[in-house]
Amino acid sequence: MKTGKAYLYSSLRPDERQEKGFADFLIKRYQQDLELIWVNEPELDHGFRLEVGNDIYDWSPEGLFRQFRKTVERRSTEKEDIIPLLKDALSSWELSALPEETGTVRMVGDGIARISGLENASYGEILLFEDDSRGMVLNLTDEEVGCVLFDTEEGISAGSVVRRSGRNAGVPVGEALLGRVVNPLGKPIDGKGPVQSFGYRPIEYAAPGIIDRCPVDTPLETGILSIDSMFPIGRGQRELIIGDRQTGKTTIASDTIINQKGKDCICVYVAIGQKASSVAQLAENLRKHGAMEYTIIVAATASDADPLLYIAPYAGCAMAEYFMLQGKDVLIVYDDLSKHAVAYRTISLLLDRPPGREAYPGDVFYLHSRLLERSARLSPEKGGGSLTALPIVETQAGDVSAYIPTNIISITDGQIFLESSLFFAGQRPAVNVGLSVSRVGGDAQTKAVKKAGGTLRLDLAQYRELEVFNQFASDLDEETRKQLVYGQGLMRMLRQNLNRPYAHIDKVIILCSALSHALDGVLLEQIPEFLLQLTDGFKQTYADVCRRIDSTGDLTEKDRETIIRYAGTVNEQWLTQKQSQTE
Ligand code: ATP
Ligand code: MG
């Protein structure tokens, strides 16, 4: 099977012998069997131009002449004859990536370089340095070009020659990346050898337009009861996970990835500025749950240079887009965008851009909007794929009105707000039901979950109100006391251990039962055990009902009654059993 593509441009189609020559060259250079695609380019009336990923080879007379001139200029002294030199150049001539316009480094340091002489360089273009390291253009002024460096700056000094590549930054994409941990340039960092993939995509790409999109109406189940029941996420949606440090943000994302097992959804996890050990731990956790098979981890760790942190989410998005355009469903997690914004701020300040609010540059909104806009649910004509994004943002002391959080809240289709006080009180996942929202709403739920959990948000809102009112009251009337107990039961029901996603049917059974007061009388600390007994028992007794609910995704009134009746009897049995135990 061909593992990638190489494009050959010329005005005349190459003959068989030439084609074989190119194929041999590709195998020798890349050690891979690449598919050679010919593109008619009327302007190239002599010779060929070959493009493989980021590399361009020029086989035209101009290209050859440029190479000869370089050799001659390097070696010529006034006394020497030009002919032997030319002969020499011809014999030592070797095809190499295109040297087009060249510039000179004026200053290098702190991961950036300023270069003069590159008049035609464009924003985002890759520049090639003498020592084979790469940089990306981020600043264009009349006199010079500012670029960020992806490798160490050891081999670069003032006066070094820089070449334009004519290409914007791209990363390898393809199935071969699944199960791997790579850096934002697509190089594997998990010690499992090279990635055998040769599809390339630019890291920056225009988001799908309005016509190409379709409404978000298919659920992407996280397996987390509090999210799936109240803030459902649909395929193609962007849902922000926001909260202070250590409130379980990453856990929600990784649990969602684990829950996609067997659901035909590819996952990309982008780690930005995290400790390498945390990323390794996460990869190990996913592997343990069999989730690495369909997951790519793109990691720019805290020790990497800021430019790598800056491109990481775009690189991950390009890898995800590849699958979306093939009609697949993809989930991407950006963990986290606050660190991304900080990396971009550092780069911008080094490039002398004027600082704005909180010292972020003026275009920090665009930084994230162009990234998150690339998430979409494509129309059937475009293959029907989807890209769901779960960006993560860290707040300081719960302040959601800081610059970056407000920006991203306004870009996304809702947020899941995690609160430290809930987390420390043991309410995990620490979802704040009042402040969280999903703007896609019930469209992104199966009818069954929607019907089963319909009043949950309202009931919890009432409970919160009562709770505040009765904080200091000593004698409560019976009705209020019952409502409080009911609310406490619901809150306890929403607690969920990590790495334990609920199946669809479990959610329906639990929601139906709890909202019909089946938790009444059960001691709070016994609720998890009770729920386990209830779901297991129901699934055994009514296997056909469960099958029907799962296959249709709907809950008929009759099935609902069956669940409620069953929950009632389990509740009765539980209470009598516990009573006899205490006696
Ligand atoms: P950071 O700000 O460091 O990125 P975070 O907000 O991503 O942290 P996590 O790393 O997901 O938080 O979780 C913090 C800790 O809380 C972890 O040790 C995790 O095991 C624990 N934790 C998270 N969710 C739960 C849960 N539902 N039940 C029990 N423990 C949990
Ligand atoms: Mg985290």
XYZ file of C-alpha atoms and ligand atoms in Angstrom:
615
model
C 0.000 0.000 0.000
C 1.252 3.510 -0.825
C 1.908 5.409 2.373
C 1.813 8.988 1.130
C 1.732 11.357 -1.796
C 4.298 13.294 -3.791
C 3.206 15.894 -6.330
C 5.045 16.366 -9.617
C 4.438 19.612 -11.526
C 5.298 20.058 -15.210
C 3.721 21.154 -18.477
C 4.259 17.791 -20.165
C 3.350 14.467 -18.648
C 6.519 12.546 -17.688
C 7.163 9.405 -19.719
C 7.577 5.982 -18.190
C 11.325 6.202 -17.844
C 11.129 9.587 -16.145
C 8.409 8.391 -13.823
C 10.525 5.460 -12.809
C 13.411 7.839 -12.167
C 11.285 9.940 -9.835
C 9.954 6.867 -8.046
C 13.512 5.615 -7.477
C 14.541 9.032 -6.172
C 11.605 9.084 -3.734
C 12.380 5.635 -2.394
C 16.039 6.525 -1.964
C 15.317 9.820 -0.248
C 12.345 8.875 1.929
C 12.618 5.083 2.252
C 8.892 4.905 1.595
C 6.662 3.924 -1.261
C 5.024 7.245 -2.118
C 2.283 7.735 -4.667
C 3.473 10.060 -7.427
C 0.730 12.404 -8.631
C 1.286 14.439 -11.770
C -0.137 17.975 -11.866
C -0.256 19.955 -15.096
C 1.569 23.262 -14.642
C 1.664 25.092 -18.007
C 4.097 27.704 -16.709
C 6.813 25.111 -16.126
C 7.706 24.627 -19.777
C 11.070 22.990 -19.096
C 11.767 20.571 -16.314
C 9.842 19.494 -13.262
C 9.069 20.554 -9.764
C 8.541 17.842 -7.142
C 6.817 18.528 -3.815
C 6.890 16.059 -0.963
C 5.390 17.339 2.258
C 7.382 20.427 3.157
C 10.195 19.711 0.696
C 10.383 21.120 -2.812
C 12.811 19.888 -5.488
C 13.427 21.965 -8.557
C 14.415 20.074 -11.696
C 13.992 23.051 -14.008
C 16.853 24.849 -15.800
C 16.471 27.774 -13.377
C 16.782 25.421 -10.449
C 19.872 23.771 -11.866
C 21.429 27.112 -12.680
C 20.891 28.345 -9.146
C 22.579 25.279 -7.717
C 25.548 25.626 -10.086
C 25.938 29.273 -9.290
C 26.068 28.496 -5.603
C 28.904 26.009 -6.038
C 30.774 28.344 -8.358
C 30.390 31.351 -6.090
C 31.592 29.396 -3.133
C 34.717 28.102 -4.789
C 35.732 30.612 -7.405
C 38.857 32.666 -7.069
C 39.712 35.171 -9.744
C 42.511 33.141 -11.248
C 40.642 29.935 -11.757
C 39.052 29.024 -15.037
C 35.297 28.770 -14.982
C 35.062 25.591 -17.081
C 36.703 23.132 -14.655
C 34.672 24.708 -11.916
C 31.473 24.127 -13.835
C 32.524 20.574 -14.547
C 33.185 20.086 -10.897
C 29.839 21.552 -9.953
C 28.119 19.279 -12.432
C 29.768 16.154 -11.123
C 29.091 17.002 -7.469
C 25.584 18.190 -8.181
C 22.947 16.630 -5.988
C 19.306 17.453 -5.908
C 18.331 19.142 -2.641
C 15.381 21.058 -1.313
C 14.746 24.328 -3.079
C 16.941 27.286 -2.193
C 14.897 30.250 -3.211
C 15.084 33.668 -1.721
C 17.723 33.923 0.985
C 18.086 36.305 3.892
C 20.516 36.957 6.710
C 19.992 36.550 10.428
C 20.399 39.879 12.189
C 19.681 38.793 15.695
C 18.896 35.508 17.396
C 17.964 34.726 20.994
C 15.143 33.605 23.319
C 13.760 31.310 20.661
C 13.250 33.995 18.046
C 15.305 35.354 15.161
C 15.106 38.606 13.199
C 16.032 38.268 9.574
C 16.681 40.807 6.854
C 16.480 40.313 3.132
C 13.428 38.077 2.910
C 11.160 40.505 1.156
C 8.603 38.036 -0.121
C 8.274 35.851 2.964
C 4.696 35.388 4.077
C 3.079 35.072 7.483
C 3.320 31.539 8.813
C 5.912 30.458 6.239
C 8.601 27.981 7.253
C 12.175 29.241 7.012
C 15.158 26.918 6.679
C 18.418 27.703 8.439
C 21.915 26.569 7.483
C 22.018 23.931 10.208
C 18.763 22.374 8.921
C 16.746 23.792 11.791
C 13.404 25.420 11.073
C 11.554 28.535 12.039
C 8.184 30.080 11.286
C 7.512 33.667 10.234
C 5.305 35.522 12.717
C 6.178 39.157 12.174
C 6.523 41.154 8.971
C 7.859 44.685 8.938
C 9.364 46.864 6.221
C 12.933 46.120 7.252
C 12.881 42.633 8.662
C 11.061 39.419 9.316
C 10.546 38.071 12.843
C 10.477 34.328 13.153
C 10.151 31.793 15.948
C 12.543 28.840 16.114
C 11.406 25.257 16.568
C 14.811 23.778 17.359
C 17.691 24.954 19.505
C 19.391 28.112 18.358
C 22.907 26.710 18.766
C 23.674 26.409 15.069
C 22.312 29.871 14.228
C 24.160 33.127 14.692
C 24.024 36.653 13.344
C 25.008 36.458 9.686
C 23.669 32.919 9.111
C 21.913 32.405 5.815
C 18.165 31.650 5.842
C 16.145 30.214 2.969
C 12.458 30.460 2.325
C 10.648 27.177 1.954
C 7.629 28.584 0.172
C 5.474 26.424 2.406
C 3.429 27.052 5.469
C 4.000 24.873 8.511
C 2.524 21.410 8.158
C 2.461 18.168 10.100
C 2.289 14.523 9.117
C -1.230 13.155 9.401
C -2.782 9.730 9.017
C -3.848 6.512 10.672
C -0.256 5.647 11.544
C -0.339 8.326 14.246
C -3.054 6.555 16.222
C -1.736 5.189 19.495
C 1.321 7.437 19.370
C 2.643 10.346 21.401
C 4.151 12.979 19.115
C 5.487 16.500 19.471
C 3.782 19.409 17.670
C 6.017 18.856 14.633
C 4.723 15.303 14.350
C 7.916 13.642 15.579
C 7.249 10.673 17.856
C 8.435 11.071 21.437
C 7.252 7.753 22.820
C 10.346 5.791 21.801
C 8.443 3.482 19.472
C 10.291 4.324 16.290
C 9.351 6.548 13.370
C 5.777 7.149 12.284
C 5.089 5.568 8.913
C 2.824 8.226 7.544
C 3.234 10.639 4.726
C 0.067 12.564 4.513
C 0.692 16.250 5.213
C -1.659 18.989 6.273
C -0.926 22.632 6.958
C -1.364 23.380 10.648
C -3.337 26.542 9.907
C -6.404 25.948 7.798
C -9.579 27.872 7.110
C -12.601 26.716 9.108
C -15.494 25.108 7.178
C -18.023 27.677 5.931
C -21.690 27.919 6.795
C -22.903 25.966 3.777
C -20.591 23.073 4.593
C -21.951 22.700 8.091
C -24.950 20.977 9.514
C -26.652 21.411 12.876
C -25.244 19.592 15.885
C -27.756 16.872 16.730
C -25.865 13.687 17.532
C -24.707 13.144 21.098
C -21.088 12.622 22.003
C -21.443 10.848 25.296
C -18.909 11.652 27.975
C -20.121 8.853 30.227
C -20.229 11.377 33.060
C -23.748 11.469 34.464
C -23.804 15.130 35.491
C -22.653 16.261 32.032
C -24.666 13.911 29.828
C -27.867 14.550 31.759
C -27.699 18.354 32.067
C -25.034 19.761 29.732
C -24.999 17.332 26.829
C -22.247 17.644 24.254
C -23.034 17.070 20.591
C -20.714 15.962 17.812
C -19.224 19.101 16.315
C -19.755 21.214 19.429
C -17.147 23.181 21.361
C -17.632 22.849 25.091
C -15.249 24.601 27.439
C -14.064 22.907 30.625
C -13.137 25.664 33.019
C -12.009 25.699 36.636
C -9.202 26.379 39.064
C -6.122 24.197 39.230
C -6.639 20.654 40.473
C -10.387 20.555 40.100
C -10.562 17.519 37.811
C -10.492 19.253 34.408
C -8.136 16.804 32.753
C -10.018 13.896 34.311
C -13.258 14.928 32.600
C -11.466 15.044 29.262
C -9.683 11.728 29.738
C -12.847 10.011 30.977
C -14.597 11.245 27.847
C -11.820 9.760 25.711
C -12.067 6.451 27.577
C -15.828 6.451 27.051
C -15.395 6.595 23.253
C -14.176 3.010 23.204
C -16.109 1.061 20.601
C -18.067 4.165 19.562
C -16.173 4.796 16.330
C -14.773 8.140 17.417
C -11.135 9.120 17.049
C -9.587 11.212 19.820
C -6.727 13.696 19.834
C -5.391 14.977 23.139
C -3.197 18.081 22.931
C -1.106 18.726 26.040
C 0.174 22.293 26.202
C 2.770 23.272 28.778
C 2.126 20.362 31.141
C 4.719 18.361 32.998
C 6.093 15.530 30.869
C 5.343 13.156 33.741
C 1.634 14.113 33.727
C 1.433 13.441 29.997
C 3.160 10.081 30.445
C 0.724 9.214 33.214
C -2.250 10.135 31.083
C -0.946 8.077 28.155
C -0.462 5.119 30.477
C -3.970 5.516 31.884
C -5.478 5.607 28.391
C -3.439 2.566 27.387
C -4.630 0.687 30.444
C -8.223 1.306 29.414
C -7.598 0.352 25.803
C -8.186 3.923 24.675
C -4.794 4.572 23.072
C -5.778 2.507 20.010
C -7.955 5.335 18.750
C -6.089 8.256 20.315
C -3.224 10.537 19.297
C -1.423 12.544 21.979
C 0.275 15.737 20.828
C 2.519 16.947 23.603
C 4.376 20.226 23.991
C 5.579 19.947 27.560
C 6.598 22.663 29.986
C 10.254 22.219 29.019
C 9.619 22.787 25.308
C 10.200 26.149 23.655
C 7.258 28.554 23.502
C 6.937 28.318 19.692
C 6.194 24.604 20.041
C 3.558 25.342 22.670
C 2.122 27.924 20.327
C 1.697 25.591 17.345
C 0.646 22.512 19.363
C -3.148 23.035 19.225
C -3.065 23.877 15.503
C -0.956 20.798 14.802
C -3.349 18.609 16.793
C -6.280 20.183 14.981
C -4.699 19.392 11.593
C -4.272 15.749 12.595
C -7.909 15.654 13.741
C -9.179 17.426 10.618
C -7.649 14.739 8.444
C -10.042 12.210 9.975
C -12.998 14.603 9.976
C -12.613 15.161 6.233
C -12.769 11.402 5.754
C -16.240 11.468 7.288
C -15.225 10.264 10.733
C -16.206 11.601 14.133
C -13.298 13.111 16.008
C -12.897 14.506 19.513
C -10.071 16.907 20.314
C -9.024 18.108 23.768
C -6.872 21.231 24.194
C -5.336 21.014 27.661
C -5.024 23.895 28.295
C -5.539 27.109 26.352
C -4.502 29.422 29.223
C -0.969 28.099 28.935
C -1.242 28.445 25.179
C -2.170 32.097 25.509
C 0.746 32.667 27.879
C 3.182 31.100 25.389
C 1.796 33.341 22.665
C 2.135 36.365 24.930
C 5.805 35.545 25.522
C 6.486 35.220 21.806
C 4.617 38.421 20.991
C 6.460 40.436 23.602
C 9.799 39.122 22.339
C 8.769 40.121 18.826
C 8.129 43.652 20.090
C 4.391 43.628 19.557
C 2.519 46.145 21.658
C 1.021 44.605 24.814
C -2.693 45.065 25.519
C -4.935 43.943 28.370
C -3.069 41.689 30.857
C -0.068 42.184 28.518
C -1.624 39.883 25.909
C -1.252 41.071 22.309
C -4.273 42.484 20.510
C -4.923 39.393 18.416
C -5.252 36.935 21.273
C -8.978 36.530 20.584
C -8.259 35.534 16.997
C -5.617 33.134 18.295
C -8.338 30.968 19.821
C -11.318 31.781 17.622
C -9.604 30.574 14.461
C -8.649 27.386 16.266
C -12.052 26.613 17.760
C -13.971 27.584 14.622
C -12.372 24.621 12.908
C -14.610 22.327 14.952
C -17.688 21.510 12.946
C -20.284 18.995 11.992
C -19.922 18.684 8.226
C -22.856 18.307 5.885
C -23.469 14.922 4.200
C -22.115 16.347 0.916
C -18.827 17.041 2.667
C -18.663 13.551 4.103
C -20.622 14.125 7.300
C -17.602 13.991 9.601
C -17.397 15.973 12.804
C -14.796 17.559 15.031
C -15.832 18.117 18.630
C -13.565 20.304 20.744
C -13.140 20.283 24.513
C -10.874 23.239 25.261
C -9.726 23.533 28.858
C -9.044 26.816 30.637
C -7.562 27.285 34.081
C -8.931 30.115 36.201
C -7.324 31.868 39.147
C -9.462 31.712 42.291
C -12.595 31.001 40.262
C -12.378 34.285 38.357
C -14.200 33.664 35.083
C -14.138 37.337 34.167
C -10.398 37.422 33.427
C -9.368 38.130 29.830
C -8.697 34.647 28.437
C -11.656 32.907 30.174
C -14.171 35.522 28.934
C -12.735 35.321 25.420
C -13.029 31.574 25.229
C -16.425 31.474 26.931
C -17.698 33.720 24.171
C -16.236 31.531 21.426
C -17.480 28.164 22.702
C -20.983 26.693 22.740
C -21.121 26.392 26.496
C -18.969 25.641 29.490
C -18.644 23.120 32.243
C -17.624 25.047 35.313
C -15.700 23.105 37.940
C -15.503 24.509 41.426
C -12.793 23.926 44.028
C -15.174 24.122 46.988
C -17.309 21.325 45.538
C -14.202 19.334 44.707
C -12.840 19.609 48.225
C -16.252 18.770 49.702
C -15.988 15.463 47.851
C -18.538 16.350 45.153
C -16.534 14.951 42.210
C -16.785 15.669 39.289
C -17.093 19.150 40.773
C -19.557 20.480 38.192
C -21.252 23.693 39.269
C -24.783 23.086 38.011
C -25.789 26.745 38.233
C -22.931 28.191 36.170
C -22.505 25.437 33.602
C -24.402 25.494 30.338
C -24.531 23.781 26.967
C -25.943 26.006 24.261
C -26.738 23.084 21.994
C -29.130 21.757 24.606
C -31.378 18.739 24.322
C -30.609 18.230 20.613
C -27.387 16.594 21.669
C -29.052 14.037 23.930
C -30.726 10.788 23.077
C -34.457 11.045 23.583
C -34.184 8.440 26.322
C -31.746 10.442 28.478
C -33.701 13.619 27.784
C -36.965 12.076 28.936
C -35.366 10.334 31.901
C -33.503 13.345 33.258
C -35.818 16.127 32.146
C -36.432 17.809 35.500
C -33.022 17.233 37.062
C -31.677 20.747 36.547
C -34.819 22.328 37.904
C -34.923 20.050 40.931
C -31.303 20.837 41.714
C -31.915 24.567 41.335
C -34.776 24.356 43.815
C -32.620 22.360 46.182
C -29.844 24.974 46.055
C -32.291 27.729 46.841
C -33.764 25.845 49.771
C -30.318 24.986 51.017
C -29.294 28.624 51.174
C -32.538 29.622 52.870
C -32.352 26.917 55.463
C -28.718 27.220 56.318
C -29.504 28.752 59.675
C -33.023 27.451 60.275
C -33.287 24.933 63.057
C -36.835 23.610 62.794
C -37.871 22.680 59.292
C -41.326 21.646 58.266
C -41.698 18.141 56.966
C -42.166 19.189 53.320
C -38.971 21.271 53.246
C -36.982 18.608 55.018
C -38.080 16.036 52.431
C -37.085 18.311 49.581
C -33.668 18.869 51.108
C -33.103 15.153 51.548
C -34.220 14.546 47.973
C -31.773 17.201 46.697
C -28.925 15.794 48.735
C -29.665 12.382 47.270
C -29.495 13.784 43.736
C -26.188 15.515 44.425
C -24.796 12.277 45.824
C -26.058 10.425 42.757
C -24.057 12.773 40.525
C -20.791 11.860 42.247
C -18.813 9.566 40.040
C -15.414 7.977 40.370
C -12.785 8.667 37.771
C -12.368 6.246 34.869
C -15.861 4.886 35.455
C -18.006 6.156 32.617
C -21.670 5.148 32.691
C -23.193 3.296 29.769
C -26.243 4.831 28.102
C -28.701 2.433 29.690
C -27.239 2.971 33.191
C -27.830 6.695 32.855
C -31.450 6.161 31.841
C -32.137 3.774 34.715
C -30.448 5.968 37.334
C -32.091 9.194 36.195
C -35.559 7.667 35.909
C -35.318 6.069 39.338
C -33.773 8.996 41.207
C -36.227 11.539 39.820
C -39.104 9.316 40.888
C -37.797 9.512 44.470
C -36.364 6.014 44.543
C -33.413 7.274 46.570
C -35.650 8.422 49.439
C -34.712 6.851 52.718
C -31.403 5.468 51.450
C -28.480 6.732 53.541
C -26.296 9.145 51.585
C -23.152 7.062 51.874
C -25.026 3.986 50.677
C -26.306 5.594 47.486
C -23.473 4.331 45.208
C -24.053 0.766 46.374
C -27.802 1.160 45.972
C -27.433 2.481 42.424
C -25.149 -0.389 41.481
C -27.640 -2.933 42.801
C -30.478 -1.156 41.012
C -28.817 -0.971 37.588
C -27.390 -4.490 37.718
C -30.693 -5.923 38.875
C -32.720 -4.122 36.239
C -30.375 -5.103 33.422
C -30.637 -8.747 34.443
C -34.382 -8.794 34.928
C -35.393 -6.671 31.947
C -32.748 -7.359 29.318
C -35.269 -6.833 26.509
C -36.308 -3.405 27.784
C -32.642 -2.370 27.998
C -32.002 -3.562 24.473
C -34.988 -1.619 23.185
C -33.938 1.603 24.911
C -30.364 1.315 23.620
C -31.297 0.451 20.053
C -34.024 3.064 19.597
C -32.432 5.659 21.877
C -35.939 6.399 23.060
C -37.874 5.731 26.254
C -41.504 4.796 25.912
C -43.940 5.626 28.686
C -44.377 1.921 29.375
C -40.641 1.287 29.752
C -40.356 4.262 31.996
C -43.047 2.881 34.236
C -41.276 -0.480 34.309
C -38.085 1.211 35.520
C -39.904 3.266 38.138
C -41.827 0.251 39.416
C -38.660 -1.799 39.642
C -36.786 1.011 41.410
C -39.637 1.275 43.903
C -39.414 -2.395 44.822
C -35.612 -2.276 45.129
C -36.010 0.733 47.411
C -38.520 -1.102 49.621
C -36.350 -4.194 49.843
C -33.300 -2.068 50.631
C -35.015 -0.223 53.459
C -36.439 -3.361 55.103
C -33.097 -5.124 54.727
C -31.160 -2.253 56.300
C -33.738 -1.945 59.038
C -33.429 -5.594 59.954
C -29.628 -5.212 59.939
C -29.733 -2.393 62.456
C -32.163 -4.207 64.737
P -4.371 20.692 36.835
O -4.844 22.058 37.155
O -3.163 20.300 37.613
O -4.272 20.407 35.381
P -6.856 19.320 36.756
O -7.868 20.362 37.019
O -6.647 18.883 35.364
O -5.488 19.707 37.426
P -7.003 16.551 37.419
O -5.563 16.336 37.183
O -7.968 16.018 36.435
O -7.280 18.092 37.664
O -7.448 15.972 38.814
C -6.848 16.357 40.028
C -6.885 15.205 40.993
O -8.211 14.913 41.350
C -6.291 13.937 40.422
O -5.461 13.352 41.379
C -7.493 13.072 40.153
O -7.178 11.716 40.340
C -8.499 13.548 41.151
N -9.863 13.405 40.624
C -10.360 14.028 39.536
N -11.637 13.669 39.298
C -11.973 12.796 40.258
C -13.154 12.040 40.547
N -14.264 12.130 39.818
N -13.136 11.231 41.624
C -12.027 11.124 42.374
N -10.876 11.798 42.145
C -10.829 12.617 41.114
Mg -5.015 19.148 34.070
